[in-house]
Coordinates of C-alpha atoms in Angstrom, one line a residue:
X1 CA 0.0 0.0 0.0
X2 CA 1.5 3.3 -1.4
X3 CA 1.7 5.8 1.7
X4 CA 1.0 9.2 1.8
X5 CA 1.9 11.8 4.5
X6 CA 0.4 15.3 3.8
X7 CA 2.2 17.8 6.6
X8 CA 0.3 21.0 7.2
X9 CA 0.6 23.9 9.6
X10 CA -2.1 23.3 12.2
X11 CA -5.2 20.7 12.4
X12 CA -7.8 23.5 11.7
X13 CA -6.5 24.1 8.3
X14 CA -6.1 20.4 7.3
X15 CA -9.7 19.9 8.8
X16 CA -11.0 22.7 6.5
X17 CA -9.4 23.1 3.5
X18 CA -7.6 19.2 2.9
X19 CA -9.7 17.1 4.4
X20 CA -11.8 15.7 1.1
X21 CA -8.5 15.3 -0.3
X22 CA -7.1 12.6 2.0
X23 CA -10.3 10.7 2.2
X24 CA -10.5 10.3 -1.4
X25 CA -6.5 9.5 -1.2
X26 CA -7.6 7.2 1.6
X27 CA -11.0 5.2 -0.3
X28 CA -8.0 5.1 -3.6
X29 CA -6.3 2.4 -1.3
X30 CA -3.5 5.3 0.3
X31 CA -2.4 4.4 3.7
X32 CA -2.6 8.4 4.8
X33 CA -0.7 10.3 7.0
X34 CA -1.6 13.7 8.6
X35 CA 1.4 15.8 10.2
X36 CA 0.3 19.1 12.2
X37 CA 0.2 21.2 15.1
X38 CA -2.3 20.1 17.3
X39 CA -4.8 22.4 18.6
X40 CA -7.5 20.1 19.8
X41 CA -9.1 18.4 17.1
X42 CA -6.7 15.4 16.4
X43 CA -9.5 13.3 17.2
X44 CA -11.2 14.7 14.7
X45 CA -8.7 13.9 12.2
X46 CA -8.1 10.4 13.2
X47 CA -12.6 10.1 12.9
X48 CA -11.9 10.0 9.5
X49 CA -9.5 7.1 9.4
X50 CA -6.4 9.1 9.0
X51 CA -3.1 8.3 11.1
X52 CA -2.4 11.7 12.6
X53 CA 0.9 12.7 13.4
X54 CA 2.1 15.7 15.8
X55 CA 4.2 18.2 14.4
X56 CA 4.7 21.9 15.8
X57 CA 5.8 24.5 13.8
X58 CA 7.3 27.7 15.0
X59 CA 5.6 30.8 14.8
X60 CA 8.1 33.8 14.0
X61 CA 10.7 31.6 12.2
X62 CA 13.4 34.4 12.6
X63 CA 14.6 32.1 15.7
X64 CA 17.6 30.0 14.6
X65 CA 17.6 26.8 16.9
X66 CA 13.8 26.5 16.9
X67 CA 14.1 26.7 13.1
X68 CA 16.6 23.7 13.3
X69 CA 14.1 21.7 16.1
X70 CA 11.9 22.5 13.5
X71 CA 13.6 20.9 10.7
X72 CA 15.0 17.8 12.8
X73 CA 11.1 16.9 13.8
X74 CA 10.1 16.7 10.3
X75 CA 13.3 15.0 9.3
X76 CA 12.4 12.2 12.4
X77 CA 8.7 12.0 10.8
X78 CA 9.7 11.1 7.4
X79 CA 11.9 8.5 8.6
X80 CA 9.7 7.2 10.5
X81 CA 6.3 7.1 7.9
X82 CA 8.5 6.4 4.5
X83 CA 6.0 8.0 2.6
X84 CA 5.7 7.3 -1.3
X85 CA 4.4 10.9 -1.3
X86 CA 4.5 13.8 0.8
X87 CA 2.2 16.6 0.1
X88 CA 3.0 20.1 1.8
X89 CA 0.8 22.5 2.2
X90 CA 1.1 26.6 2.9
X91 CA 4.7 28.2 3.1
X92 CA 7.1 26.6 5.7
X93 CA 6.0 23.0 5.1
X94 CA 6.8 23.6 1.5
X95 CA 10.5 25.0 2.5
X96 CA 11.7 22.7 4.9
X97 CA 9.2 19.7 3.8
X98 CA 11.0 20.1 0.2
X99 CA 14.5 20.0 1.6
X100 CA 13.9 17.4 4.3
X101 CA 12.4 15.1 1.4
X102 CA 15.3 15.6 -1.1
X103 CA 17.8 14.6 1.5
X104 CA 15.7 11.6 2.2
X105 CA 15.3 10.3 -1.6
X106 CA 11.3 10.5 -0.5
X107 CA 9.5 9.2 -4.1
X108 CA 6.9 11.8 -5.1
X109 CA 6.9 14.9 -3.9
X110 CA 3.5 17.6 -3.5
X111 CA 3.8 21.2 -2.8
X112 CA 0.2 23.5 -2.3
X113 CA 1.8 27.5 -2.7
X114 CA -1.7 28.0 -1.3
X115 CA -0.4 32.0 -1.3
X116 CA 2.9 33.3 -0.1
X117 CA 2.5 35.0 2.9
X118 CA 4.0 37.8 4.6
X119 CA 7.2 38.1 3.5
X120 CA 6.1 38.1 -0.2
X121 CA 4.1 41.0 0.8
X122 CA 4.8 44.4 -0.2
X123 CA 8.3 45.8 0.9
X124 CA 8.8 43.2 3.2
X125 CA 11.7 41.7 1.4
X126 CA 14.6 41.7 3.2
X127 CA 17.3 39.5 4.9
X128 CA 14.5 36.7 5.5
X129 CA 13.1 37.0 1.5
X130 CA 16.3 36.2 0.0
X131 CA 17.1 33.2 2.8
X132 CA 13.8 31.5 2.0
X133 CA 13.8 32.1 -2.0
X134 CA 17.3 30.1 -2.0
X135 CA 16.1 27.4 0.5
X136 CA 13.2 27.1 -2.0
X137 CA 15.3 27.2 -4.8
X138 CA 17.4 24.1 -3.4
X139 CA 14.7 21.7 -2.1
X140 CA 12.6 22.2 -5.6
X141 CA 15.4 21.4 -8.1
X142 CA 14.3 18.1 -8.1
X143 CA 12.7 15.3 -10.4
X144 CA 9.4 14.0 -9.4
X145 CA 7.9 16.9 -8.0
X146 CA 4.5 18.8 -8.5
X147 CA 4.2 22.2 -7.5
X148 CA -0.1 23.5 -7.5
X149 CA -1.0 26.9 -7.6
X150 CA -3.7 28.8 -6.7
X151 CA -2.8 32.1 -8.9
X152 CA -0.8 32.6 -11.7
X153 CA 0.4 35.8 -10.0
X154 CA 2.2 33.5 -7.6
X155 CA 3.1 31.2 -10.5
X156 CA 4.8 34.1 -12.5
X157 CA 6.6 35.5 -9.5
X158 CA 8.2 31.8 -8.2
X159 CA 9.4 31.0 -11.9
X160 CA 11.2 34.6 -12.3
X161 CA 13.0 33.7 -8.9
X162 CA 13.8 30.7 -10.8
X163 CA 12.6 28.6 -8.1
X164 CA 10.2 26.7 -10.4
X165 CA 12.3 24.5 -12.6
X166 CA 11.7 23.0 -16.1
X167 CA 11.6 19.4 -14.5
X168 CA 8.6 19.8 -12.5
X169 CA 5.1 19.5 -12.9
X170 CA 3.0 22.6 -12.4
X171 CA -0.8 22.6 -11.7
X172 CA -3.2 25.0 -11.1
X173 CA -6.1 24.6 -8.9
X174 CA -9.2 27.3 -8.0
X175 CA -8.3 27.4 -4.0
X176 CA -8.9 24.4 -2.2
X177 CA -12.8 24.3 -3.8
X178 CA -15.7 24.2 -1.8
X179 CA -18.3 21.5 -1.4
X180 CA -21.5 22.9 -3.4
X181 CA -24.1 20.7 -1.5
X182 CA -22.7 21.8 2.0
X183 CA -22.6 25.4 1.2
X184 CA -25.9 25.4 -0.8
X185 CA -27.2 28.4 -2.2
X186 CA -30.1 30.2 0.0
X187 CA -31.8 33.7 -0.8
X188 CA -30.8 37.1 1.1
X189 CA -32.2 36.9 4.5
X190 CA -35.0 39.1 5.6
X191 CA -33.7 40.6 8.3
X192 CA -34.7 44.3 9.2
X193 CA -30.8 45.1 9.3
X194 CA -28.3 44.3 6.9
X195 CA -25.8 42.0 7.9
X196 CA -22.2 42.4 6.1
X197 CA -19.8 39.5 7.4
X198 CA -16.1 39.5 7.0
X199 CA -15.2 35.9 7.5
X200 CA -10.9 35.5 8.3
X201 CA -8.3 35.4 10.7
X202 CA -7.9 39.1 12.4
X203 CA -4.5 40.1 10.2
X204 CA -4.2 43.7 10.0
X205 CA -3.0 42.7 6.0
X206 CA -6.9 41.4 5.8
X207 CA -7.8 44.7 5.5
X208 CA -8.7 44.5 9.4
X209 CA -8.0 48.8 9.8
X210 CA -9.6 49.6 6.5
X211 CA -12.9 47.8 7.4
X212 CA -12.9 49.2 10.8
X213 CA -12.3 52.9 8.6
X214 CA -15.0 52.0 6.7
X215 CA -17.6 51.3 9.2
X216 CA -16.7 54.6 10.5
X217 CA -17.7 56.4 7.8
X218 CA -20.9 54.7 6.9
X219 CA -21.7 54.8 10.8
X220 CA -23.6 58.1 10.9
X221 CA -25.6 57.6 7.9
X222 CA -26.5 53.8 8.4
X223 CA -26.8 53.2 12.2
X224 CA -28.9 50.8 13.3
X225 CA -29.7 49.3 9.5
X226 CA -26.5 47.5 9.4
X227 CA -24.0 45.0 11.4
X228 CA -20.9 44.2 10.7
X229 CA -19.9 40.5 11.7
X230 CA -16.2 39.6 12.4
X231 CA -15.8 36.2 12.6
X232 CA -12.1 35.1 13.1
X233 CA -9.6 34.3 15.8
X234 CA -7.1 37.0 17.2
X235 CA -3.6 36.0 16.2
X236 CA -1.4 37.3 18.9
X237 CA 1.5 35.5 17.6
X238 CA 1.4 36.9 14.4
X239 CA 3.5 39.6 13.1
X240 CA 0.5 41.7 11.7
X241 CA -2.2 39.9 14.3
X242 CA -4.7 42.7 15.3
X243 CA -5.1 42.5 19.2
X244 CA -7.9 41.4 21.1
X245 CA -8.1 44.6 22.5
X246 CA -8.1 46.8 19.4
X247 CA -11.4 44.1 18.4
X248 CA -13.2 44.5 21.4
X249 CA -13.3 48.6 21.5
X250 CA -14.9 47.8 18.0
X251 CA -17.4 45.6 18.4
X252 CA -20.0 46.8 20.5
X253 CA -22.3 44.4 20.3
X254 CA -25.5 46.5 17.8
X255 CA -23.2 47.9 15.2
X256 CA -20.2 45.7 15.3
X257 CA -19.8 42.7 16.7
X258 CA -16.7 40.0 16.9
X259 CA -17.8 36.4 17.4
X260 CA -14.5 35.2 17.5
X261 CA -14.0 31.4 15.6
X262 CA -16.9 29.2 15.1
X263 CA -17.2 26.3 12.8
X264 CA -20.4 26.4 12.0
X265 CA -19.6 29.4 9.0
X266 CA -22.7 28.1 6.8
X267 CA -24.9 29.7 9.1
X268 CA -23.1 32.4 9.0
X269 CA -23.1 32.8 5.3
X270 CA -27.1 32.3 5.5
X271 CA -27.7 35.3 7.8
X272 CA -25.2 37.4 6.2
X273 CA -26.4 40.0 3.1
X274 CA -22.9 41.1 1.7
X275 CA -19.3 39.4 2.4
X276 CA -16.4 41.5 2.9
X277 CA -12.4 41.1 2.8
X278 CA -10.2 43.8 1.9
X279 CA -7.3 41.6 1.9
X280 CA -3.6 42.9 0.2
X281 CA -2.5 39.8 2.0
X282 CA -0.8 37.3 -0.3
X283 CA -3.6 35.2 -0.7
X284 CA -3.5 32.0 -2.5
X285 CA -7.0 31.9 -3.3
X286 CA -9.1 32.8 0.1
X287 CA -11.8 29.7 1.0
X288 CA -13.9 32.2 2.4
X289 CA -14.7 33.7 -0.6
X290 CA -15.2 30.3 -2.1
X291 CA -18.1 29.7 0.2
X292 CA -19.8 33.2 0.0
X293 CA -19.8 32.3 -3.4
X294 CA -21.3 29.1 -2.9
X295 CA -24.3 30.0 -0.5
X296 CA -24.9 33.2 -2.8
X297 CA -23.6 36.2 -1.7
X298 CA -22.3 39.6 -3.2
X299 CA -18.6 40.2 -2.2
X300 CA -16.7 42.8 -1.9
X301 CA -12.5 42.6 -2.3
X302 CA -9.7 43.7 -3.2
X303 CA -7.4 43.4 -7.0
X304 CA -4.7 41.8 -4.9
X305 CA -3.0 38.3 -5.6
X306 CA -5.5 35.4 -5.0
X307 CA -8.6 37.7 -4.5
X308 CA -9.3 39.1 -7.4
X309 CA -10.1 35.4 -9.3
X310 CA -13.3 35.7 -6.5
X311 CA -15.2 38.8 -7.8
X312 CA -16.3 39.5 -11.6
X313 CA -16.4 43.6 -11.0
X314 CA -19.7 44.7 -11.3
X315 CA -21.3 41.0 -11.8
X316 CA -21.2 39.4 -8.5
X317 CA -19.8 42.0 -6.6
X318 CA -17.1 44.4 -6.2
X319 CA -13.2 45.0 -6.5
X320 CA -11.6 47.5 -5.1
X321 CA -8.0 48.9 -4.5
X322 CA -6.3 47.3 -1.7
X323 CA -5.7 49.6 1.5
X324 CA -8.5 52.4 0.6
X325 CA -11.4 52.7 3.3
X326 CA -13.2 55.0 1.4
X327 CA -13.4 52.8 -2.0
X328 CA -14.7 50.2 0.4
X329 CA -17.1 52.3 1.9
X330 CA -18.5 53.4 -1.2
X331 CA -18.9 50.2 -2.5
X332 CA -20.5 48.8 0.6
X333 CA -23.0 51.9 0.2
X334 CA -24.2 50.4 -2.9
X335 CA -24.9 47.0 -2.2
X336 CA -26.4 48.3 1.2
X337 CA -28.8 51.0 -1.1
X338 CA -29.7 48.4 -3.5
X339 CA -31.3 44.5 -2.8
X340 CA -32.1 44.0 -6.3
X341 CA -28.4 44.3 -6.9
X342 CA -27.5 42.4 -3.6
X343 CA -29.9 39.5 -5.0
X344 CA -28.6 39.4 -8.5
X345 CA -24.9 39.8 -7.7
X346 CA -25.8 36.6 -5.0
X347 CA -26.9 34.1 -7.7
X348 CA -24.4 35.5 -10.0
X349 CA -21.6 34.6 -6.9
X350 CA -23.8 30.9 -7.4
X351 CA -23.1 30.4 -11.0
X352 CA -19.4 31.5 -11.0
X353 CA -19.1 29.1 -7.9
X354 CA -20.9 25.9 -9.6
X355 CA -18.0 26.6 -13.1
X356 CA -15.5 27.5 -11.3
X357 CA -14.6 26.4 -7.4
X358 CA -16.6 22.9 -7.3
X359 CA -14.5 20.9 -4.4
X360 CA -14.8 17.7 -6.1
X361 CA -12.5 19.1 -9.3
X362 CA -9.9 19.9 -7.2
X363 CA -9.6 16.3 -5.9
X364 CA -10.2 14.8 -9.0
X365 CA -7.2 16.6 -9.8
X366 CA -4.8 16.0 -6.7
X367 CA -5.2 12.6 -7.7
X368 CA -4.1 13.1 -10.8
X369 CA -1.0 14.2 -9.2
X370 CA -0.7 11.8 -7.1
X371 CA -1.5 9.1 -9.7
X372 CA 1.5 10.9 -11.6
X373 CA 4.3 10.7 -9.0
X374 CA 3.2 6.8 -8.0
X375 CA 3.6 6.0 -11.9
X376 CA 6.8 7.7 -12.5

């Protein structure tokens, strides 16, 4: 039996955006392998007749040794498994996942650039840039290796660091997909007070400030016929994480209010009118957006790297320039001002979602992949 280990960041993330993958690798007659942080819901991992294995990245990754402790756990893991494949997903895994599995002669080889992060963002490219574009560079010049995008942004920018080499395979995928019967499509609620959601993790580079600007501006005017839901964890540990503190003057409850994680987000969806992320983030493509999509919602987003594939301007919502309060405000106005637009723009978001992000396509094609490597 072929073995497959897929190493991700943290359980939440697998559970969410690869878990359809490795139970169709699994019912293919893979012997699958699950490596990530454990935040609580192993269990829920191992439910599914996975083999879940504990791995702990660190969180800054400017700290030498822990870098190292880093590297010499995952090195210990793939001894141990012997996968056929690995399959890394988001940055870090892909960096020292690539290297660790070169040294080791691992088969096949998988890496998801499911967007590139902070340090591909804006002027951020310093000391650390160059350090991970030649680790990059040395753990992907290999045979036998698949690289999957989400964007050709990020596509274009890896292959002029001449990081993406003629021998491997590239693939492009929308996102992760989304699972059209789960998040089926529903009408715009009835509510008496519009209810515009903005569904992410609270990173200042999601556009956390200029929604907060935003809501400022339309307060006066629109009090008490809108609410703005934020529903995301505070990420203290995070270089651009927004502090619990800054959230909670916000939200007061009637006009803004922070509900924190939940993982029930199709309800969310349902009682929500408009969906919101002015992300300049690198994105890879965001799954949020996927599933406003899906359940039928107008959006409104940026033209930055992985959110603009979401949004056909003007058809099923908005795009707007990244880091501009007042653009966002002005195109909230509009979808607030009009719910013939708010319902056509939803089952517009409906049809792009049922051509364009169906879930099952994107497994059809990590299989592919995978089919690819084991044949090789």
């Amino acid at each position: 039996m072929n073995r497959l280990l897929i190493v991700v960041n943290v359980d939440w993330f697998f559970l969410s955006h690869r878990l359809g993958i490795a139970k169709k690798a699994k019912a293919a007659g893979f012997d699958v392998f699950i490596a990530c942080e454990d935040t609580g819901r192993a269990q829920e991992i191992e439910k599914n007749g996975l083999k879940f294995m504990p791995l702990n990245f660190s969180r800054s990754g400017t700290h030498l040794w822990e870098e190292l402790g880093v590297l010499r756990q995952m090195y210990n893991l793939y001894r141990e498994v012997k996968p056929d494949i690995v399959h890394h997903v988001t940055l870090k895994p892909v960096i020292y996942g690539s290297m660790v599995a070169k040294g080791l002669k691992v088969k096949g080889v998988v890496n998801a650039i499911a967007g590139l992060g902070y340090n591909f963002t804006g002027q951020r490219r310093g000391l650390l840039f160059y350090i991970l574009t030649n680790l990059m560079r040395f753990g992907m010049n290999r045979e036998n290796l698949a690289v999957i995008f989400q964007n050709k942004r990020d596509f274009n920018e890896l292959n002029e660091l001449n990081i993406i080499k003629s021998k491997n395979l590239v693939f492009f995928t929308k996102g992760s997909g989304v699972n059209l019967e789960k998040f089926s499509f529903s009408l715009q609620p009835e509510h008496s007070i519009i209810n515009i959601l903005f569904p992410t993790r609270m990173l200042w580079d999601k556009g956390v400030q200029e929604l907060h600007d935003a809501s400022m501006i339309l307060k006066e005017e629109y009090y008490g016929e809108i609410k703005f839901t934020l529903a995301g964890l505070a990420d203290d540990g995070n270089k651009v994480g927004v502090p619990a503190e800054f959230l909670e003057k916000w939200s007061d409850g009637l006009y803004v209010e922070w509900v924190g994680y939940t993982q029930n987000m199709l309800e969310l969806y349902a009682n929500s009118n408009i969906v919101v992320l002015p992300s300049y983030y690198r994105e890879g493509m965001p799954k949020s957006l996927l599933e406003a999509c899906s359940v039928g919602r107008p959006i409104i987003t940026t033209n930055s790297v992985g959110c603009e594939e979401c949004v056909d301007d003007g058809v099923n919502g908005y795009k707007i320039p990244p880091r501009d309060s007042r653009s966002l405000a002005n195109a909230l106005k509009r979808l607030i001002d009009d719910r013939s637009m708010r319902n056509e723009m939803g089952v517009q978001s409906r049809k792009k979602a049922e051509m364009e992000f169906s879930e099952q396509t994107v497994i059809d094609k990590h299989m592919e992949i995978y089919g690819k490597l084991i044949d090789k």
